[in-house]
PDB file of C-alpha atoms and ligand atoms in Angstrom:
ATOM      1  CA  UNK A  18     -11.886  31.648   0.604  1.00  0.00           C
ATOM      2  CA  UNK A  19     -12.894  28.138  -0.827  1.00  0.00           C
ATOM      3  CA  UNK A  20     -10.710  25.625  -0.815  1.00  0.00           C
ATOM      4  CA  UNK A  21     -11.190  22.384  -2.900  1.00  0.00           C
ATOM      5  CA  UNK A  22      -8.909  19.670  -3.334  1.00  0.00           C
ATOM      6  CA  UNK A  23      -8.936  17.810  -7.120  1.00  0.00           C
ATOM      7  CA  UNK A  24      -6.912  15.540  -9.276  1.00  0.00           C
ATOM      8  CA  UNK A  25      -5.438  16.701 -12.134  1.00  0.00           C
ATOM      9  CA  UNK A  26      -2.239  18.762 -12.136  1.00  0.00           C
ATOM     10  CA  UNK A  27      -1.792  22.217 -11.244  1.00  0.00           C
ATOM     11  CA  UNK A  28      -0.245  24.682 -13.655  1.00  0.00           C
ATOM     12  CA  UNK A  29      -1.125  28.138 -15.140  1.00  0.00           C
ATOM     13  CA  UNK A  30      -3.553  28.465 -17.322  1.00  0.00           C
ATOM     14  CA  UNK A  31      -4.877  24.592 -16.840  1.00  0.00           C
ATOM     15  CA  UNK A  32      -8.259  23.491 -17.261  1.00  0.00           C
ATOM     16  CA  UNK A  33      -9.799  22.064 -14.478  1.00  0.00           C
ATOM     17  CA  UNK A  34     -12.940  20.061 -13.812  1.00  0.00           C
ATOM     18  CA  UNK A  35     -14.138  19.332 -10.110  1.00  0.00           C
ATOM     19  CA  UNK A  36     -16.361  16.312  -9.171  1.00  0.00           C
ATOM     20  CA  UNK A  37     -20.000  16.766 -10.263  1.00  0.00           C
ATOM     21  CA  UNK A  38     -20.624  16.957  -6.216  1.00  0.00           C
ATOM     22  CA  UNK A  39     -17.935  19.809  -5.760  1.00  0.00           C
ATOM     23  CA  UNK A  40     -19.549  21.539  -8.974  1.00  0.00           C
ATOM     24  CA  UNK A  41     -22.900  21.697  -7.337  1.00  0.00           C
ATOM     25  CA  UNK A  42     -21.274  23.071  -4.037  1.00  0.00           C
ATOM     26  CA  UNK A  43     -19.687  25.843  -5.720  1.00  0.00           C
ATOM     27  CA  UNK A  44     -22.719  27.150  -7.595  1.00  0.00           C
ATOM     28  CA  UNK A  45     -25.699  25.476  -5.713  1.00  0.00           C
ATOM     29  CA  UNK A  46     -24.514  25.790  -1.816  1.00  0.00           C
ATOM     30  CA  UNK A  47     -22.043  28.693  -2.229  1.00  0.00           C
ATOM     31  CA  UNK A  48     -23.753  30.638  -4.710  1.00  0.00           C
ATOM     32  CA  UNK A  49     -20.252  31.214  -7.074  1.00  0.00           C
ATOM     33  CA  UNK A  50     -20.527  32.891 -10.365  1.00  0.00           C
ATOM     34  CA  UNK A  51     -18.589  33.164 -13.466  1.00  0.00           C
ATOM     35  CA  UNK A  52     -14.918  34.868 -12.924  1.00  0.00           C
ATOM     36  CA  UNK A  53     -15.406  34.076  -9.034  1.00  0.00           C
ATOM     37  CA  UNK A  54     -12.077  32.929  -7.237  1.00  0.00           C
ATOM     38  CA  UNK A  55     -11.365  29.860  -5.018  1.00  0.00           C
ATOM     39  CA  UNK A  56      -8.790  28.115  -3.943  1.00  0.00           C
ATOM     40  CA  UNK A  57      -7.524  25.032  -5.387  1.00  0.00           C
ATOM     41  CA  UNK A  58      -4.557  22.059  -3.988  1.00  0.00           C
ATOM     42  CA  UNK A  59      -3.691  18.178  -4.791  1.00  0.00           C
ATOM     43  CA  UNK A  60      -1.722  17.332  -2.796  1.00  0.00           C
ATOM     44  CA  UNK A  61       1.438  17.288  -5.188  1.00  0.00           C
ATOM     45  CA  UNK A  62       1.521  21.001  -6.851  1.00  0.00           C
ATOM     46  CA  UNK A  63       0.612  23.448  -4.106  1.00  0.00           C
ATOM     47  CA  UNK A  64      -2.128  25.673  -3.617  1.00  0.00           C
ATOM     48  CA  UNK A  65      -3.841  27.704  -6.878  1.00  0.00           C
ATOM     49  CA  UNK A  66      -6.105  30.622  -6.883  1.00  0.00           C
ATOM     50  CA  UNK A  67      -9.072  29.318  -9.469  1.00  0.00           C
ATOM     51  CA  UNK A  68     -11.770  31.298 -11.442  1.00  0.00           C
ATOM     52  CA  UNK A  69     -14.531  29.867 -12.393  1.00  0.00           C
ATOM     53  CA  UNK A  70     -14.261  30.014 -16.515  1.00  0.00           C
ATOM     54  CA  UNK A  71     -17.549  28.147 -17.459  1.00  0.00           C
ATOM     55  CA  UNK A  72     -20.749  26.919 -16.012  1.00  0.00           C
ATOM     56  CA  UNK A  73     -22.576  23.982 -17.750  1.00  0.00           C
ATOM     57  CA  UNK A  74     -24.666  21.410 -16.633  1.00  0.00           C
ATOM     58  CA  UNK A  75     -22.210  18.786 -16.465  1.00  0.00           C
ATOM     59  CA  UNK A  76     -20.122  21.062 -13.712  1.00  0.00           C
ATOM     60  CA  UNK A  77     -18.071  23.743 -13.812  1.00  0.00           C
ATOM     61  CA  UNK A  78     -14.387  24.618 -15.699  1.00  0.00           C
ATOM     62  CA  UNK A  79     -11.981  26.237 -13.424  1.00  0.00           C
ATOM     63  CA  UNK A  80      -9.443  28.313 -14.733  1.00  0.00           C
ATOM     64  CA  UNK A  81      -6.037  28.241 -12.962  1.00  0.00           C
ATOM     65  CA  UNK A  82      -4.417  31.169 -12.271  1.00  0.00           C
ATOM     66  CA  UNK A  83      -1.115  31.454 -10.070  1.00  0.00           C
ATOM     67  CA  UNK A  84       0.114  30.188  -7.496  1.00  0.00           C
ATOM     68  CA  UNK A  85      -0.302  31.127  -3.663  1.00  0.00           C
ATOM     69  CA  UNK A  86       1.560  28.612  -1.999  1.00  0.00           C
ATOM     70  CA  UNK A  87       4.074  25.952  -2.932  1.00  0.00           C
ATOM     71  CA  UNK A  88       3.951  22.150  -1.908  1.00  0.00           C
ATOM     72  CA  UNK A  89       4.497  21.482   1.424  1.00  0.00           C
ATOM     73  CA  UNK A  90       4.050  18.619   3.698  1.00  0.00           C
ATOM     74  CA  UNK A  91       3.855  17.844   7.679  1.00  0.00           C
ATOM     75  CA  UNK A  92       5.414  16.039   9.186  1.00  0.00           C
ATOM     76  CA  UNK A  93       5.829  12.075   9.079  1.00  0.00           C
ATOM     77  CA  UNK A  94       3.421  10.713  11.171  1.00  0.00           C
ATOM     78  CA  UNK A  95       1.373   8.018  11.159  1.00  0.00           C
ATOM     79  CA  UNK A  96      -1.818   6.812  12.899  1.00  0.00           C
ATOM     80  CA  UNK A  97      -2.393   2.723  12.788  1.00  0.00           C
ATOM     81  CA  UNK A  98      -5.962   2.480  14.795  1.00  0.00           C
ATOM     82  CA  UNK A  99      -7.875  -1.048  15.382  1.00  0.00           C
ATOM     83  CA  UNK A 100     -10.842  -1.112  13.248  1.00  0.00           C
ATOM     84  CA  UNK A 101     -13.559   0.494  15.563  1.00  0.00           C
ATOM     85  CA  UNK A 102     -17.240   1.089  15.226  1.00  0.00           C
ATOM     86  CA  UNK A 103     -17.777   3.099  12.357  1.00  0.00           C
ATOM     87  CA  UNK A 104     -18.731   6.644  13.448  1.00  0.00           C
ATOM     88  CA  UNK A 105     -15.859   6.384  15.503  1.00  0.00           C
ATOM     89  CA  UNK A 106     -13.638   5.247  12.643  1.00  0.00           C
ATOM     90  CA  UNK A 107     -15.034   8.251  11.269  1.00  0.00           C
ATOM     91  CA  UNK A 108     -13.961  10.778  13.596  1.00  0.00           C
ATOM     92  CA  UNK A 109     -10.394   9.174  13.993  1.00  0.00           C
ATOM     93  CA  UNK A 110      -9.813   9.671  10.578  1.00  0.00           C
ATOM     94  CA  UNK A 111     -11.256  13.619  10.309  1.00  0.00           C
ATOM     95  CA  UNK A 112      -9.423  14.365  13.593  1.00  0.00           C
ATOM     96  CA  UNK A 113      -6.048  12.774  11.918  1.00  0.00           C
ATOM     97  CA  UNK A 114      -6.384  15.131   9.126  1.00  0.00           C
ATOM     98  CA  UNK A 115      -6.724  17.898  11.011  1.00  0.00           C
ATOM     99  CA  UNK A 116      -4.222  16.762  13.632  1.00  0.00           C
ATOM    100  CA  UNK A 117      -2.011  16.710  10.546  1.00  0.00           C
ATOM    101  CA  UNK A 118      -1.442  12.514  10.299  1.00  0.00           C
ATOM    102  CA  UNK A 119       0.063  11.873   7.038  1.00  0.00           C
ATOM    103  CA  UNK A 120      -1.041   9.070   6.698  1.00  0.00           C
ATOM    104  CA  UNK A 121      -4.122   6.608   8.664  1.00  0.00           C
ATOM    105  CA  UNK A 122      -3.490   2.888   8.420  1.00  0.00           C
ATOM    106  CA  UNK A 123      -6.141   0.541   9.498  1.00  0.00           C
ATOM    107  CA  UNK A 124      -5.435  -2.762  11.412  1.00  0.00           C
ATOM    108  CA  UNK A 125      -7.137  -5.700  12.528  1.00  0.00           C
ATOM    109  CA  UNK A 126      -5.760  -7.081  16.158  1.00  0.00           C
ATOM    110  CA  UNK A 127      -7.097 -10.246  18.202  1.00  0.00           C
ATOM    111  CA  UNK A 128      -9.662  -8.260  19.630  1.00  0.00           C
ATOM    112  CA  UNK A 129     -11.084  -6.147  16.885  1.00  0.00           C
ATOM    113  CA  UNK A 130     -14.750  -6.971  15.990  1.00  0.00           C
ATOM    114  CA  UNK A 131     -15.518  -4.769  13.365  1.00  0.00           C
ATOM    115  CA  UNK A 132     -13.817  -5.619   9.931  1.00  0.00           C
ATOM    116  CA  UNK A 133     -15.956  -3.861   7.637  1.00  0.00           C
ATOM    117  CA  UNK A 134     -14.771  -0.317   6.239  1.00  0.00           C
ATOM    118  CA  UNK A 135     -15.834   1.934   3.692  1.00  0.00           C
ATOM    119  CA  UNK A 136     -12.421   3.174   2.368  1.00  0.00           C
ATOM    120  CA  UNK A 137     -14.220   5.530  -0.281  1.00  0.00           C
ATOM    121  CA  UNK A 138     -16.135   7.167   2.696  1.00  0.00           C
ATOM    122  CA  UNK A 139     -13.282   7.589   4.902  1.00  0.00           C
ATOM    123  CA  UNK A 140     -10.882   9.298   1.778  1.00  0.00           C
ATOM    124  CA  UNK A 141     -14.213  11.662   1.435  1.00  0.00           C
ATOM    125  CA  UNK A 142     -13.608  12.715   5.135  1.00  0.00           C
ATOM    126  CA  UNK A 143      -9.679  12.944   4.909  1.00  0.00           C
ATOM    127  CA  UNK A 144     -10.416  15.371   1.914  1.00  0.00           C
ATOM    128  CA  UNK A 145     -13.530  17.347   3.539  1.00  0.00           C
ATOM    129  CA  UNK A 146     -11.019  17.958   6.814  1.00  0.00           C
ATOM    130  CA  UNK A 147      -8.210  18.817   4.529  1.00  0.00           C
ATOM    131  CA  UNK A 148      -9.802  21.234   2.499  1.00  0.00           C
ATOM    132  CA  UNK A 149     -11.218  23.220   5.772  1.00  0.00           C
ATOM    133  CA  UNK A 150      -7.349  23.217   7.576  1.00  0.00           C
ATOM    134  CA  UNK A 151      -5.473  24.696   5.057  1.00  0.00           C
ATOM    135  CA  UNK A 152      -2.902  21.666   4.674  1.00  0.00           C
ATOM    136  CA  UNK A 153      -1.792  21.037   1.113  1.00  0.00           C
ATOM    137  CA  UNK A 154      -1.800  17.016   1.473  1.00  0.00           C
ATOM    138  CA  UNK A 155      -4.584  15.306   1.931  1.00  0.00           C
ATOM    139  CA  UNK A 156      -3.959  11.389   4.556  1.00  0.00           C
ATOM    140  CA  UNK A 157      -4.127   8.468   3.204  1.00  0.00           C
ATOM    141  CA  UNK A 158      -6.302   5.886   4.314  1.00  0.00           C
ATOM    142  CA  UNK A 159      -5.118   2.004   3.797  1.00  0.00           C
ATOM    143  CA  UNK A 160      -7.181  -0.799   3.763  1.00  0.00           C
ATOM    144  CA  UNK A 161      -7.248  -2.727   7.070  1.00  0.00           C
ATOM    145  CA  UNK A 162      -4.227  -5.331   7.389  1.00  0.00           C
ATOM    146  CA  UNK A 163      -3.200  -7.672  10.639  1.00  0.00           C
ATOM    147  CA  UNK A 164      -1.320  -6.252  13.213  1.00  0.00           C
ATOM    148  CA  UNK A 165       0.873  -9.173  12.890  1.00  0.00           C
ATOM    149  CA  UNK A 166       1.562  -8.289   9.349  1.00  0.00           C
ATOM    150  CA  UNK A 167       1.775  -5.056   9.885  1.00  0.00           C
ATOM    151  CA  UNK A 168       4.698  -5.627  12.236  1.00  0.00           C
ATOM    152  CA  UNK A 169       6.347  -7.953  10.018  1.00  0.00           C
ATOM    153  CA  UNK A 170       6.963  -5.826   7.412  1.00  0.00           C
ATOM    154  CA  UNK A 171       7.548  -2.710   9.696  1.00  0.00           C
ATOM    155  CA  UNK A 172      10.124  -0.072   8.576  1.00  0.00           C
ATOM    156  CA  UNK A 173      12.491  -0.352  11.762  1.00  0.00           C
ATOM    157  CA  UNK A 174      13.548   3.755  10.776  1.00  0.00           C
ATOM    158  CA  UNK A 175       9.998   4.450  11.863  1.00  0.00           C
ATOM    159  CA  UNK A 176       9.272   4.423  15.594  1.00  0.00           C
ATOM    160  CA  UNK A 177       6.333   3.358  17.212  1.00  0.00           C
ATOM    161  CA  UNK A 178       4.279   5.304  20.054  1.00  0.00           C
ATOM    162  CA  UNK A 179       2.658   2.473  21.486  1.00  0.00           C
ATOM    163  CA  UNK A 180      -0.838   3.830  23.444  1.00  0.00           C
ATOM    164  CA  UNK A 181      -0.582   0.867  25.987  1.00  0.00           C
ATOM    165  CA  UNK A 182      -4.038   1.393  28.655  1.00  0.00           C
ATOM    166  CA  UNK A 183      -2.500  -0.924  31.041  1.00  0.00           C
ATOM    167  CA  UNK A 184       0.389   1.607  31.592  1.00  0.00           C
ATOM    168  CA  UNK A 185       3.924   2.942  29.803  1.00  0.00           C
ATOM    169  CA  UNK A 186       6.166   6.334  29.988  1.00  0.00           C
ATOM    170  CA  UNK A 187       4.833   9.727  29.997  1.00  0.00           C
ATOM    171  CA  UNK A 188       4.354  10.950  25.908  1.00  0.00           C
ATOM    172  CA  UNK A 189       6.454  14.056  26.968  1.00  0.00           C
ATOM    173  CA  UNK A 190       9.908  12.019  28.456  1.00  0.00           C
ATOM    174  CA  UNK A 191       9.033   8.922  26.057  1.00  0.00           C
ATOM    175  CA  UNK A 192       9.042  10.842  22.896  1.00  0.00           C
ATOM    176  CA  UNK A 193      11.743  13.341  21.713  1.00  0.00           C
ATOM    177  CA  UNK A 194      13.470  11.728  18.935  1.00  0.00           C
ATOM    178  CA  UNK A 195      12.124  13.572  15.690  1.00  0.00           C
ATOM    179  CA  UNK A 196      11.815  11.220  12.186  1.00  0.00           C
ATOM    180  CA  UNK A 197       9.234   9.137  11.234  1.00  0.00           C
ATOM    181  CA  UNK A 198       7.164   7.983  13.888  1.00  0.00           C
ATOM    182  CA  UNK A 199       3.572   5.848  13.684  1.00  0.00           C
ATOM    183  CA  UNK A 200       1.154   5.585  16.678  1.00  0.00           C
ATOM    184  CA  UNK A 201      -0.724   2.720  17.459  1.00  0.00           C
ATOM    185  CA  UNK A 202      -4.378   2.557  19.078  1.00  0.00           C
ATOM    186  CA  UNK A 203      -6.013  -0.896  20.162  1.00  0.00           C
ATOM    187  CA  UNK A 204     -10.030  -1.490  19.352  1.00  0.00           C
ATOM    188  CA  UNK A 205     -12.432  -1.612  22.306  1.00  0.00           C
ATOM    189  CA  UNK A 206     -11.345  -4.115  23.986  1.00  0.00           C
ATOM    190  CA  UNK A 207      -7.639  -3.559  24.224  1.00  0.00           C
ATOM    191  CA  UNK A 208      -5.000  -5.525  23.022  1.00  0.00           C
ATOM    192  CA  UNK A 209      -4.642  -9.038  23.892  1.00  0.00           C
ATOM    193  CA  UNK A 210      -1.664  -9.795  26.442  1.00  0.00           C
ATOM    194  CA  UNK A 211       0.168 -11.469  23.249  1.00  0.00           C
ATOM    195  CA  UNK A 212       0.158  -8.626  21.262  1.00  0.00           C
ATOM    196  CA  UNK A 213       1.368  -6.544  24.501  1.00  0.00           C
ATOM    197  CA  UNK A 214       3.965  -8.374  24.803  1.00  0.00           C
ATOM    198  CA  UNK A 215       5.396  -8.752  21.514  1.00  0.00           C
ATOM    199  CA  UNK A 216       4.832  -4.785  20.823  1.00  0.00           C
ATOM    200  CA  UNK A 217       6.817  -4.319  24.321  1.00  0.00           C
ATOM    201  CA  UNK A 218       9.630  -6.296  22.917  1.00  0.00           C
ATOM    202  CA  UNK A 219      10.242  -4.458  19.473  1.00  0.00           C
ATOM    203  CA  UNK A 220      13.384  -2.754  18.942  1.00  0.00           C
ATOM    204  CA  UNK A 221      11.233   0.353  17.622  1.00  0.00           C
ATOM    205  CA  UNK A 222       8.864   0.361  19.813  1.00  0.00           C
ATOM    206  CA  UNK A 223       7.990   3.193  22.866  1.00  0.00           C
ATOM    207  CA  UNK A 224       4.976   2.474  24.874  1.00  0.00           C
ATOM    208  CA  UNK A 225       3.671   4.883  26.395  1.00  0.00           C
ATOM    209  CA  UNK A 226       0.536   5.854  28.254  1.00  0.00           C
ATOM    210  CA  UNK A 227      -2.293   8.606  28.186  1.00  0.00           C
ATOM    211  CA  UNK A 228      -3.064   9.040  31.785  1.00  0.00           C
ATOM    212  CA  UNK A 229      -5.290   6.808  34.645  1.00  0.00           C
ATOM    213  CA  UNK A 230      -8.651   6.672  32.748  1.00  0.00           C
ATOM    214  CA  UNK A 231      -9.244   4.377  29.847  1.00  0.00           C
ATOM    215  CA  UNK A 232     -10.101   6.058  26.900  1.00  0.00           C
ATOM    216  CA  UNK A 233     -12.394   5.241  24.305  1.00  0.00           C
ATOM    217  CA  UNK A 234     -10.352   4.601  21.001  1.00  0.00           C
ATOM    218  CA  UNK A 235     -11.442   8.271  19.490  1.00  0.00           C
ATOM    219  CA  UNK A 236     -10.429  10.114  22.568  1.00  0.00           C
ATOM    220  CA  UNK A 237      -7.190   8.261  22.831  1.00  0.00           C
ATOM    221  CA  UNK A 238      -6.109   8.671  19.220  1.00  0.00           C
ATOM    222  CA  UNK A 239      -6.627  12.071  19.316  1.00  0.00           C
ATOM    223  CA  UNK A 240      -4.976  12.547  22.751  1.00  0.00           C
ATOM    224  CA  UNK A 241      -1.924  11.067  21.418  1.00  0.00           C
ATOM    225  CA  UNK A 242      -1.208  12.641  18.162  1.00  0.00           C
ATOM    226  CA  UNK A 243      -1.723  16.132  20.309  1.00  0.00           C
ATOM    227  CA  UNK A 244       0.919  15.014  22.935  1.00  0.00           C
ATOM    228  CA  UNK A 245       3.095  13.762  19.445  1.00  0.00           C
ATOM    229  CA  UNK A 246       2.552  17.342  18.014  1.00  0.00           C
ATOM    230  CA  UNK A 247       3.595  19.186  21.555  1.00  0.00           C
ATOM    231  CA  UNK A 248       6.553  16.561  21.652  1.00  0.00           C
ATOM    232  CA  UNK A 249       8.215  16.406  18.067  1.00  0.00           C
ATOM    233  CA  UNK A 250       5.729  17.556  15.549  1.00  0.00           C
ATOM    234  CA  UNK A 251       4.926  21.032  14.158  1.00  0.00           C
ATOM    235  CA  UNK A 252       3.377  22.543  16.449  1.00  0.00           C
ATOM    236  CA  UNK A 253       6.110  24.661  17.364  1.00  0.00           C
ATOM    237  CA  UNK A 254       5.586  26.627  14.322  1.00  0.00           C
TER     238      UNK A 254
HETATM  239  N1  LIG B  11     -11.083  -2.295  26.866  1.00  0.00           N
HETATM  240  C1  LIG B  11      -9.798  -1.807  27.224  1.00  0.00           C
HETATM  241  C2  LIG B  11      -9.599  -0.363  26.755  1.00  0.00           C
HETATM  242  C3  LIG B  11      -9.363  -0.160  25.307  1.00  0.00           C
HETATM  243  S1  LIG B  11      -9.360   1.528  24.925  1.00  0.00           S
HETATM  244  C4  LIG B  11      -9.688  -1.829  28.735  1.00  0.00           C
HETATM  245  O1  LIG B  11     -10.707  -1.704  29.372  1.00  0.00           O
HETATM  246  O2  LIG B  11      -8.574  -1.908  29.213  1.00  0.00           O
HETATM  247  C5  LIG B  11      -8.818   1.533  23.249  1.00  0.00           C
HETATM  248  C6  LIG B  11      -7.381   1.900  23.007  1.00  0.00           C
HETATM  249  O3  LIG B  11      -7.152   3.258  23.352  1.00  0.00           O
HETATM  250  C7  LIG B  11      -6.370   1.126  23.808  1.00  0.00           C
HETATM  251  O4  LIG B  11      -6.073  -0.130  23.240  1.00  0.00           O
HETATM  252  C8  LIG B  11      -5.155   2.062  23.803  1.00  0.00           C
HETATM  253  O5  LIG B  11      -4.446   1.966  22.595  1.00  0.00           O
HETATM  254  C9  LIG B  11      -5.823   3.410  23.876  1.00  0.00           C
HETATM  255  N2  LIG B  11      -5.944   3.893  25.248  1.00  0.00           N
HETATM  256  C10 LIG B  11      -7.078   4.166  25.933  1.00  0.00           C
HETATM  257  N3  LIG B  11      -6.812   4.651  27.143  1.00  0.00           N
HETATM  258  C11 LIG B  11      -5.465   4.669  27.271  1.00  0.00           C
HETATM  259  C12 LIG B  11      -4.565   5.076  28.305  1.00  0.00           C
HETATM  260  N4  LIG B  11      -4.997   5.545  29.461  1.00  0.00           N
HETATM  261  N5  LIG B  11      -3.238   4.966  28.058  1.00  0.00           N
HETATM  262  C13 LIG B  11      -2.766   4.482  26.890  1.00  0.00           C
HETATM  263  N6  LIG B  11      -3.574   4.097  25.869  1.00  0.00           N
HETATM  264  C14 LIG B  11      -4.896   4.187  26.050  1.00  0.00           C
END
């Protein structure tokens, strides 16, 4: 069945009005009619079964109905990547959603060249990939920040899986403590040997690495939040 993510709270009987775009899907693309179902989630209030209760020109009314599943998140992962190019941006973020990241964070190391990011594209994605997996949270995507500021403020509960290409522990040995964990992917060119070092040294920190080859910044992000998921996530489920 459909699945769309919107805004406003979930609740029996509610009134609820997608985007214009997500209006014109449902009747234009996917041919619904009036009293159709779909399925509706917002990240805070679980997943609905909809009808569609009116049709006008400015979009359509759903009508909520009950409820199929309650809220439920993954688990507590997040992905900090170097800005890259931005198709590749692009794919980092869909494959994060899907990968079930809770959360993408953007950073900006020595050797990053790109800067530029369309945050309202990227949340588009996060939805998009959302909606088609089935998960009932959609990622957030921050703005880009330094790496260096990033650090500062770094939650020391939250351990980092640091994807070092010049070599660290096997994912499988190096990761087995559950909680909160982030992992960390470097732009292009790598990280500079400043940056190595000081990640090395970090009393949260676990570098690890993703094999012989050097991987290009998609690949490797979605290499490691697989060998997170096989480690400590929820894939055992
Ligand atoms: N230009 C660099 C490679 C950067 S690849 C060089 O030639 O050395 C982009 C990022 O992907 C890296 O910073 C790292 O975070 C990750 N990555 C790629 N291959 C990796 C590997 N084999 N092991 C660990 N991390 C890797």
């Amino acid at each position: 069945m459909i699945r769309l993510h919107v805004t406003p709270d979930l609740a029996p009987n509610a009134a609820v009005a997608p985007t214009l775009d997500q209006s014109r899907y449902l009747t234009q693309v996917m041919r619904l009619k009036l009293g159709d179902a779909l399925l509706v989630f917002n990240g805070r209030d679980g997943e609905w079964r909809c009808v569609i209760a009116e049709i006008l020109k400015k979009g359509v009314i759903l009508r909520v109905e009950d409820q199929v599943r309650p809220q439920a998140f993954g688990p507590d992962l997040d992905l900090i990547v170097a800005v890259v190019k931005k198709s590749r941006v692009e794919t980092i973020v869909e494959k994060a959603a899907e990968l079930g990241a809770k959360r993408v964070r953007l950073t900006v190391t020595q050797r990053t060249n790109v800067e530029h990011v369309r945050l309202d594209r990227l949340d588009a994605i996060a939805i998009e990939a959302a909606e088609q997996t089935g998960r009932l949270d959609v990622p957030t995507i921050d703005d880009p920040q330094r790496l260096a500021t990033l650090l500062d403020d770094w939650d020391p509960a939250r351990r980092l899986m640091f994807c070092d290409e010049t070599g660290g522990a096997p994912v499988a040995s190096a990761v087995t403590q559950p909680g909160p964990w982030a992992i960390l992917i470097g732009p292009e060119g790598g990280f500079a040997p400043e940056e190595r070092e000081r990640l090395r040294g970090l009393p949260f920190t676990t570098a690890v690495s993703l094999g012989p080859r050097i991987l290009r910044a998609d690949t490797a992000a979605i290499a490691a939040m697989t060998l997170w998921q096989a480690a400590v996530g929820d894939w055992e489920r």
